[in-house]
Amino acid sequence: MGSALAELPCDDVADNRSGVGGGISDVYGEDLATLDQLVTPWVTSVASGSTLMRDPRYNKGLAFTDKERDAHYLTGLLPPVVLTQDVQERKLMHNLRQYTVPLQRYMALMDLQERNERLFYKLLIDNVEELLPVVYTPTVGEACQKYGSIFRKPQGLYISLKEKGKILEVLKNWPQRGIQVIVVTDGERILGLGDLGCQGMGIPVGKLSLYTALGGIRPSACLPITIDVGTNNQKLLNDEFYIGLKQRRATGQEYAEFLHEFMCAVKQNYGEKVLVQFEDFANHNAFDLLSKYSTTHLVFNDDIQGTASVVLAGLIAAQKVLGKKLADHTFLFLGAGEAGTGIAELIALKISRETGAPIDETRKKIWLVDSKGLIVSSRKESLQHFKQPWAHEHEPVKDLIGAVNAIKPTVLIGTSGVGQTFTKEVVEAMATNNEKPLILALSNPTSQAECTAEQAYTWSKGRAIFGSGSPFDPVEYNGKTYLPGQANNCYIFPGLGLGLIMSGAIRVRDDMLLAASEALAAQVTEENFANGLIYPPFSNIRQISANIAANVAAKTYDLGLASNLPRAADLVKFAESCMYSPVYRNYR
């Protein structure tokens, strides 16, 4: 009965507008009840006593009321004081701020998530700007590097080559049935840190906690998965604490067959409408997987499509400051992998939509530099397939500064994964050629950023419009304070996911990514522009996500790819009503 109910679309709960909690496919109705109504803390039976306190979905710690303590055999198992959730939140934030090492904060937050789910999400939602760098980049990168050492309790599902032929059985081991979003990695390219194998689990766990906190997807509908096909990281293979398979990575047909079994099992177990987000796969696999499964599954690659969408939003917003159209710019990328080519393709598509020019023409406004220099037509035969559309007619150029001087771009975008590659000479050349050069240093974590905010503002004499992948502190230059924008995928993927789920989308299309970009850009205010920002502040991220979700859902309905019918009259209000609330519930 549980799995059947879990398939109910968001529209089936839309009529109950009195519900305060929101949530999609709310199997037990706990989030459709008003705060005055009582809910039952189900496990396999009604949870009580120490069992109730050990279940993170229902544990409230010292916030259990005296009546609840009596009813659920908790009297004496807790100190007598009864605290509110707000007091618990203030206490925890005070404790977190005592830690000076970011990894300690990360571990404390993961401990909280494992013992009190609602308090964890309330903390994250109410303090998103402070805690986002802890649960995601840059701290999550260090957590993945040390995952074997800090590993305490498994989070998510580990599917290794040992399970070949029985992946469907492994999926059925996961206790929740109504899964709506899966974030999966094989750990081969974690942020800018390389092959971390099985220890890449920190990425799906972190991404899905943001799906809930920022996009309102119910925690029980989220499933983090790590596919372990081995690792080529010799340091990990020699590490006695490494938690994954100690063998070299499977490749070729063996890898393709294993991933195909996984994708088929996911669809068989969870249905047509489960969103599968590919995360931190190596370039060659990422493009192949997205191309292969985008026609048969609801799939999304955040490194290719999410990054592209958030960067395009920043570029659209920046036009209001620069007074130019996208088609008036010349773009130069350092880095021609997943992120670089993904962003370039979406920019070309947007210009094509605006001007009516064919996409082959609009691509000519965009140039890419890889490790061997400027990508030009004379190199076409030796290029990987995803780089070939960007090989334009030009004489060979060996380095970035040569490309900047030859192409004279108005926009410089870094996706190289190599720190300090936007040198003083490069930034000064951009400032010489442009009154307001647009410079985006997108590589993560902070140590891998192509340049810092301070360098960009100082070397351009305060004229640069700057954005980065990881956060930078405000910069003082010549008596003025500059607020660096963060082109963080967290702006896009939670709202995009919510929009796909609430519309019952069956496929992801580029027009949905354009809709997400346009919705994000529209929320940048004049006050933000005055402070040099091309993205809205994160403090309002849930409202931003609701607007993105509504725009994505509208596009999904327009394209005829939505299955949740009829279409809600007000999609923004509908998105808000679908969002999970972490406020404690009262128990019978």
XYZ file of C-alpha atoms in Angstrom:
588
model
C 0.000 0.000 0.000
C 2.842 2.387 0.852
C 4.461 2.189 -2.588
C 1.166 2.733 -4.395
C 0.409 5.810 -2.363
C 3.915 7.081 -2.947
C 3.184 7.364 -6.651
C 0.502 10.010 -6.083
C 1.500 13.169 -7.967
C 1.787 16.547 -6.338
C -1.584 17.596 -7.767
C -3.327 14.955 -5.657
C -2.416 16.904 -2.554
C -2.861 20.354 -4.015
C -6.440 20.824 -2.900
C -5.557 20.823 0.782
C -4.257 24.382 1.019
C -4.602 24.466 4.805
C -1.566 22.184 5.144
C 1.438 23.988 6.576
C 4.159 21.519 5.764
C 3.851 21.045 2.029
C 5.796 18.123 0.649
C 5.283 16.061 -2.466
C 3.687 12.591 -2.352
C 3.071 12.864 1.378
C 2.345 9.180 1.994
C 1.163 9.397 5.590
C -0.470 12.812 5.370
C 1.749 14.192 8.126
C 2.605 17.353 6.213
C -0.946 17.969 5.056
C -2.192 18.164 8.609
C -2.431 21.627 10.118
C -0.211 22.409 13.087
C -3.220 21.827 15.347
C -3.785 18.304 14.102
C -1.883 15.357 15.499
C 0.266 12.970 13.450
C 1.355 9.435 14.232
C 5.124 8.701 14.299
C 5.086 5.485 12.237
C 8.096 3.248 11.816
C 6.990 -0.352 11.224
C 4.781 0.156 14.250
C 4.139 3.273 16.323
C 7.555 4.426 17.556
C 8.000 4.945 21.275
C 10.674 5.166 23.949
C 14.296 4.977 22.887
C 13.222 3.756 19.415
C 11.451 7.068 18.831
C 14.479 9.063 19.980
C 16.774 7.076 17.673
C 14.630 7.743 14.580
C 15.866 11.006 12.988
C 12.549 11.550 11.152
C 10.609 11.861 14.429
C 13.151 12.659 17.131
C 12.663 16.114 18.667
C 15.180 15.821 21.499
C 14.292 18.113 24.378
C 11.344 19.536 22.402
C 9.083 16.548 23.231
C 6.241 17.948 25.350
C 5.309 16.440 28.725
C 2.183 14.946 27.129
C 4.234 13.355 24.330
C 6.756 12.000 26.831
C 3.969 10.301 28.778
C 2.243 8.932 25.669
C 5.436 7.555 24.089
C 7.255 6.210 27.165
C 9.913 8.921 27.120
C 9.513 10.117 30.719
C 12.821 9.730 32.503
C 14.720 9.151 29.282
C 15.122 12.908 28.847
C 15.984 15.721 31.279
C 12.831 17.483 32.547
C 13.221 20.739 30.592
C 11.086 21.241 27.466
C 12.677 23.456 24.793
C 11.156 24.952 21.664
C 12.662 24.237 18.257
C 13.810 27.878 18.038
C 15.761 27.577 21.287
C 17.338 24.337 20.075
C 18.324 26.116 16.864
C 19.966 29.020 18.701
C 21.867 26.610 20.946
C 23.165 24.590 18.004
C 24.237 27.655 16.027
C 26.096 28.891 19.110
C 27.863 25.537 19.362
C 28.708 25.410 15.647
C 30.272 28.863 15.781
C 32.699 27.661 18.445
C 34.379 25.357 15.912
C 37.303 26.980 14.132
C 37.880 24.101 11.673
C 35.217 23.908 8.891
C 35.431 20.093 8.761
C 34.410 19.959 12.444
C 31.307 21.993 11.584
C 30.564 19.613 8.727
C 30.819 16.582 11.007
C 28.627 18.230 13.646
C 25.951 18.979 11.036
C 26.057 15.421 9.659
C 25.651 14.112 13.219
C 22.617 16.362 13.648
C 21.111 15.140 10.354
C 21.470 11.547 11.567
C 19.702 12.170 14.877
C 17.168 14.986 14.257
C 16.192 15.521 10.624
C 13.748 18.397 11.068
C 16.098 20.406 13.276
C 18.920 19.910 10.745
C 16.805 21.308 7.912
C 15.423 24.160 10.014
C 18.995 25.119 10.899
C 20.057 24.979 7.255
C 17.050 26.916 5.916
C 17.250 29.684 8.530
C 21.055 30.074 8.269
C 21.605 29.172 4.629
C 24.267 31.788 3.827
C 26.376 30.776 6.828
C 25.966 26.998 6.516
C 25.937 26.483 2.735
C 29.777 26.574 2.515
C 29.844 23.927 5.258
C 27.400 21.356 3.834
C 28.592 21.994 0.283
C 31.576 23.550 -1.464
C 34.228 24.215 -0.298
C 34.052 22.103 2.919
C 32.397 19.067 1.326
C 35.505 18.644 -0.837
C 37.699 18.171 2.220
C 35.049 15.882 3.725
C 35.174 13.651 0.628
C 38.966 13.532 0.751
C 38.803 12.344 4.370
C 35.536 10.394 4.118
C 37.153 7.104 5.068
C 38.573 8.580 8.279
C 35.435 10.462 9.366
C 33.009 7.717 8.265
C 30.628 6.880 11.123
C 27.277 5.806 9.775
C 26.380 4.992 6.151
C 24.351 7.645 4.351
C 22.804 6.706 1.042
C 23.124 3.568 -1.045
C 26.428 2.042 -2.144
C 26.228 -0.049 -5.325
C 29.513 -1.734 -6.236
C 30.628 -4.073 -8.999
C 30.070 -6.920 -6.534
C 26.309 -6.309 -6.996
C 26.375 -6.727 -10.781
C 23.282 -8.633 -11.854
C 21.319 -7.788 -8.702
C 21.174 -3.973 -8.613
C 17.362 -4.054 -8.505
C 17.545 -6.127 -5.297
C 19.978 -3.599 -3.798
C 17.604 -0.713 -4.610
C 14.812 -2.590 -2.842
C 16.967 -2.635 0.324
C 16.498 1.132 0.648
C 13.734 1.603 3.260
C 11.891 4.458 1.517
C 9.727 3.608 -1.491
C 8.430 6.949 -2.809
C 11.757 8.189 -4.205
C 11.495 11.219 -6.482
C 15.113 12.436 -6.774
C 18.292 10.366 -7.015
C 21.713 12.013 -7.049
C 24.319 9.527 -8.238
C 28.106 9.711 -8.641
C 30.878 7.296 -9.490
C 33.388 9.522 -7.683
C 35.773 9.872 -10.617
C 35.850 13.686 -10.759
C 34.864 15.140 -7.385
C 34.778 18.946 -7.663
C 38.318 19.905 -8.772
C 39.865 17.212 -6.582
C 39.928 14.259 -8.987
C 39.183 10.585 -8.404
C 37.964 9.985 -4.844
C 36.194 6.702 -5.610
C 33.647 5.571 -3.052
C 34.459 8.564 -0.840
C 32.569 10.769 -3.288
C 29.348 9.910 -1.368
C 29.637 13.267 0.371
C 28.544 14.948 -2.879
C 25.156 13.179 -3.373
C 24.433 13.493 0.364
C 25.230 17.227 0.304
C 23.312 17.885 -2.922
C 20.176 16.155 -1.658
C 20.232 17.997 1.661
C 20.103 21.155 -0.493
C 17.259 19.744 -2.605
C 15.301 19.598 0.662
C 16.483 22.803 2.328
C 16.425 25.029 -0.760
C 13.898 23.319 -3.026
C 11.526 21.788 -0.488
C 11.768 18.170 -1.711
C 10.836 15.821 1.164
C 13.910 14.100 2.700
C 12.202 10.704 2.417
C 11.862 11.252 -1.353
C 15.633 11.732 -1.811
C 18.157 8.957 -2.435
C 21.956 9.513 -2.582
C 23.795 6.771 -4.486
C 27.471 6.052 -5.084
C 28.355 3.650 -7.894
C 31.657 2.000 -6.937
C 33.491 0.672 -9.978
C 36.908 1.016 -8.331
C 39.370 3.902 -8.249
C 42.572 4.853 -10.050
C 43.713 6.916 -7.068
C 46.739 4.973 -5.844
C 46.772 6.805 -2.532
C 43.267 5.501 -1.781
C 44.124 1.993 -2.963
C 46.999 1.963 -0.450
C 44.886 3.474 2.375
C 43.828 0.918 4.984
C 40.857 3.118 5.898
C 39.510 3.419 2.343
C 35.837 2.357 2.316
C 35.469 1.330 -1.346
C 36.551 -1.458 -3.702
C 40.343 -1.731 -3.782
C 40.742 -2.230 -7.527
C 41.372 -0.150 -10.637
C 38.319 1.427 -12.281
C 36.173 -0.628 -14.601
C 35.977 0.939 -18.056
C 34.575 0.304 -21.515
C 31.882 -2.314 -21.963
C 32.016 -3.512 -18.348
C 31.329 0.037 -17.105
C 28.606 0.713 -19.702
C 26.768 -2.541 -18.904
C 26.888 -1.866 -15.165
C 25.509 1.672 -15.567
C 22.824 0.405 -17.956
C 21.706 -2.187 -15.418
C 21.556 0.598 -12.807
C 19.463 2.928 -14.998
C 17.046 0.139 -15.934
C 16.691 -0.922 -12.287
C 15.975 2.659 -11.197
C 13.188 3.017 -13.746
C 11.750 -0.400 -12.888
C 11.786 0.256 -9.143
C 10.773 3.926 -8.998
C 8.946 4.565 -12.264
C 9.182 6.935 -15.212
C 9.109 10.173 -13.224
C 12.054 9.699 -10.843
C 14.673 12.390 -11.495
C 18.222 11.008 -11.792
C 20.916 13.657 -11.376
C 24.390 12.613 -12.556
C 27.051 14.224 -10.401
C 30.851 14.442 -10.736
C 31.358 11.802 -13.424
C 34.500 12.134 -15.556
C 34.007 14.080 -18.800
C 33.923 11.139 -21.196
C 31.317 9.249 -19.140
C 29.252 12.334 -18.236
C 28.523 13.297 -21.851
C 27.894 9.706 -22.915
C 25.466 9.017 -20.040
C 23.522 12.236 -20.595
C 23.284 11.630 -24.335
C 22.305 7.967 -23.947
C 19.621 8.315 -21.263
C 18.102 11.766 -21.898
C 15.674 10.201 -24.401
C 14.532 7.344 -22.140
C 14.810 8.694 -18.562
C 14.268 11.908 -16.597
C 17.988 12.736 -16.268
C 19.984 15.861 -15.520
C 23.721 16.493 -15.190
C 24.408 19.319 -12.794
C 28.027 19.756 -13.906
C 27.001 20.221 -17.544
C 23.449 21.608 -17.383
C 23.136 23.073 -13.876
C 26.383 25.036 -14.154
C 25.347 26.228 -17.619
C 21.965 27.410 -16.375
C 23.298 29.359 -13.388
C 26.077 30.999 -15.427
C 23.629 31.969 -18.173
C 21.391 33.544 -15.493
C 24.319 35.691 -14.334
C 25.088 36.719 -17.905
C 21.439 37.633 -18.579
C 21.335 39.686 -15.370
C 24.664 41.394 -16.181
C 23.240 42.755 -19.437
C 21.209 45.221 -17.368
C 24.496 46.606 -15.992
C 26.441 46.446 -19.255
C 23.627 47.646 -21.509
C 24.413 44.988 -24.116
C 22.621 41.965 -25.509
C 24.166 38.513 -25.224
C 24.693 38.483 -28.981
C 26.912 41.592 -28.682
C 29.478 39.752 -26.553
C 32.472 37.594 -27.369
C 33.020 34.776 -24.886
C 36.296 33.057 -24.009
C 36.452 29.969 -21.802
C 39.447 28.509 -20.019
C 38.476 24.853 -19.711
C 36.652 22.730 -22.281
C 35.254 19.927 -20.163
C 31.729 19.251 -18.901
C 31.142 22.676 -17.391
C 32.820 24.748 -20.119
C 31.133 23.097 -23.098
C 27.810 22.858 -21.248
C 27.787 26.594 -20.497
C 28.927 27.440 -24.029
C 26.140 25.365 -25.598
C 23.415 26.964 -23.464
C 24.729 30.481 -24.222
C 24.688 29.648 -27.941
C 21.127 28.305 -27.638
C 19.948 31.442 -25.799
C 21.496 33.754 -28.440
C 19.904 31.624 -31.155
C 16.487 31.955 -29.473
C 16.921 35.739 -29.152
C 18.232 36.477 -32.635
C 16.730 33.693 -34.728
C 20.219 32.839 -36.029
C 21.073 29.131 -36.418
C 23.013 27.679 -33.477
C 26.013 26.896 -35.710
C 26.327 30.656 -36.261
C 25.873 31.682 -32.630
C 28.573 29.203 -31.542
C 31.097 31.340 -33.444
C 30.793 34.029 -30.748
C 32.239 31.549 -28.233
C 35.871 30.403 -28.004
C 37.397 27.760 -25.747
C 40.935 27.199 -24.490
C 41.990 23.763 -23.237
C 45.329 22.423 -21.989
C 46.764 22.573 -25.521
C 45.673 26.133 -26.284
C 42.870 27.749 -28.266
C 40.500 25.216 -29.836
C 40.715 25.922 -33.576
C 39.676 24.086 -36.736
C 43.211 22.827 -37.489
C 42.981 20.723 -34.291
C 39.533 19.283 -35.089
C 40.648 15.757 -35.992
C 42.369 15.226 -32.633
C 39.579 16.732 -30.487
C 37.095 14.817 -28.324
C 33.598 14.890 -29.847
C 32.183 17.398 -27.336
C 34.916 19.941 -28.186
C 34.540 19.761 -31.960
C 31.621 22.252 -32.325
C 33.903 24.923 -30.814
C 36.772 24.536 -33.270
C 36.597 27.782 -35.262
C 38.808 29.161 -38.011
C 41.824 30.894 -36.407
C 45.552 30.482 -36.310
C 46.793 28.340 -33.377
C 47.254 30.100 -30.031
C 49.142 28.278 -27.302
C 48.086 29.982 -24.068
C 45.315 31.987 -22.399
C 46.967 35.401 -22.548
C 47.596 34.890 -26.260
C 43.919 33.985 -26.733
C 42.744 37.054 -24.759
C 44.894 39.344 -26.910
C 43.844 37.666 -30.163
C 40.100 37.178 -29.539
C 39.557 40.282 -27.346
C 36.654 38.736 -25.386
C 34.192 40.802 -23.377
C 33.444 37.816 -21.085
C 36.095 35.496 -19.568
C 34.866 32.270 -17.941
C 37.054 29.819 -16.028
C 36.054 26.150 -15.721
C 39.552 24.667 -15.783
C 39.730 23.257 -12.256
C 43.213 24.820 -11.987
C 43.787 27.642 -9.507
C 45.448 31.004 -10.281
C 45.254 30.661 -14.067
C 43.658 34.103 -14.487
C 46.965 35.866 -13.936
C 47.498 39.592 -13.429
C 48.470 39.879 -17.109
C 45.225 38.175 -18.210
C 42.951 40.320 -16.013
C 44.758 43.530 -17.005
C 44.348 42.612 -20.685
C 40.596 42.088 -20.114
C 40.402 45.502 -18.399
C 42.335 47.152 -21.235
C 39.933 45.792 -23.855
C 36.701 46.422 -21.885
C 35.284 49.199 -19.731
C 33.562 46.585 -17.524
C 35.099 43.158 -18.119
C 32.908 40.268 -16.977
C 35.126 37.679 -15.244
C 33.750 34.414 -13.861
C 36.212 32.168 -11.977
C 33.964 29.142 -11.525
C 36.236 26.260 -10.480
C 35.655 24.654 -7.074
C 36.692 24.481 -4.297
C 38.111 27.928 -3.441
C 41.721 26.728 -3.795
C 41.044 25.835 -7.444
C 39.435 29.178 -8.412
C 41.113 30.755 -11.455
C 41.570 33.958 -9.445
C 40.285 35.451 -6.211
C 37.744 38.249 -5.966
C 40.414 40.560 -4.558
C 42.719 39.881 -7.509
C 39.949 40.493 -10.054
C 38.924 43.817 -8.519
C 42.487 45.011 -7.830
C 43.975 44.097 -11.205
C 41.005 45.610 -13.090
C 41.121 48.733 -10.896
C 37.640 48.018 -9.555
C 36.006 47.796 -12.998
C 35.434 44.031 -13.244
C 32.059 42.402 -12.760
C 33.135 39.263 -10.921
C 31.507 35.950 -10.073
C 32.926 32.724 -8.674
C 31.946 29.115 -8.030
C 32.938 29.145 -4.353
C 32.206 32.022 -1.966
C 34.568 34.972 -1.453
C 34.351 37.658 1.233
C 33.527 41.273 0.292
C 36.518 43.223 -1.059
C 37.535 46.805 -0.164
C 39.195 48.663 -3.030
C 39.808 52.421 -3.212
C 37.282 53.073 -0.449
C 34.497 51.071 -2.098
C 33.149 47.680 -0.972
C 32.578 45.098 -3.691
C 30.327 42.071 -3.089
C 31.446 39.135 -5.267
C 28.619 37.152 -6.841
C 28.592 33.386 -6.460
C 27.561 31.412 -9.544
C 26.465 28.537 -7.362
C 24.480 25.668 -8.888
C 22.408 25.702 -5.692
C 20.455 28.570 -7.236
C 19.231 26.293 -10.024
C 19.002 22.581 -9.301
C 16.643 22.658 -6.262
C 14.060 24.815 -8.071
C 14.539 22.918 -11.322
C 13.978 19.606 -9.517
C 10.864 20.894 -7.772
C 9.464 22.179 -11.064
C 10.051 18.837 -12.793
C 8.456 16.870 -9.955
C 5.413 19.068 -9.408
C 4.608 19.021 -13.139
C 5.221 15.274 -13.420
C 7.862 15.816 -16.128
C 9.022 12.748 -18.019
C 12.061 14.294 -19.784
C 14.428 17.255 -19.315
C 14.856 19.628 -22.257
C 17.195 22.596 -22.809
C 14.216 24.966 -22.902
C 13.545 24.065 -19.248
C 17.116 25.100 -18.382
C 16.592 28.391 -20.228
C 13.376 28.898 -18.238
C 15.292 28.335 -14.980
C 18.003 30.832 -16.030
C 15.454 33.487 -16.973
C 13.560 33.055 -13.696
C 16.763 33.439 -11.661
C 17.973 36.483 -13.607
C 14.579 38.171 -13.149
C 15.021 38.105 -9.369
C 18.167 40.260 -9.301
C 17.114 43.712 -8.009
C 18.473 47.187 -8.727
C 19.910 47.199 -5.202
C 21.813 43.986 -6.014
C 23.195 45.577 -9.199
C 24.294 48.655 -7.229
C 26.413 46.389 -5.028
C 27.989 44.702 -8.037
C 25.916 41.519 -7.696
C 24.590 39.594 -10.685
C 22.828 37.016 -8.484
C 20.208 37.597 -5.759
C 21.246 36.973 -2.134
C 20.891 33.405 -0.839
C 18.855 34.566 2.160
C 15.724 34.425 -0.025
C 16.591 31.126 -1.720
C 13.300 29.309 -1.029
C 11.287 32.023 -2.751
C 13.817 32.041 -5.589
C 13.427 28.260 -5.924
C 9.620 28.546 -5.958
C 9.789 31.060 -8.828
C 12.259 28.902 -10.765
C 10.077 25.812 -10.155
C 7.003 27.659 -11.465
C 8.820 28.807 -14.615
C 10.240 25.325 -15.270
C 6.839 23.704 -14.687
C 5.170 26.198 -17.047
C 7.696 25.347 -19.772
C 7.188 21.606 -19.122
C 3.414 22.014 -19.634
C 4.009 24.139 -22.757
C 6.255 21.419 -24.232
C 3.661 18.719 -23.542
C 6.050 16.817 -21.246
C 4.011 17.166 -18.016
C 1.953 14.270 -16.670
C 0.400 15.925 -13.599
C -2.846 17.335 -14.938
C -4.708 19.628 -14.789
C -2.182 22.452 -14.607
C -2.412 24.548 -11.424
C -3.773 28.053 -11.995
C -1.005 29.726 -9.932
C 2.205 27.721 -10.307
C 4.209 29.850 -7.834
C 1.654 29.273 -5.055
C 1.475 25.617 -6.032
C 5.279 25.324 -5.767
C 5.197 26.922 -2.319
C 2.458 24.519 -1.200
C 4.559 21.554 -2.336
C 7.582 22.532 -0.238
C 8.574 20.469 2.785
C 8.503 22.305 6.113
C 10.944 21.282 8.881
C 8.737 22.629 11.702
C 8.176 20.027 14.439
C 4.825 18.222 14.423
C 2.784 17.324 17.514
C 2.387 13.582 18.200
C -0.640 11.673 19.411
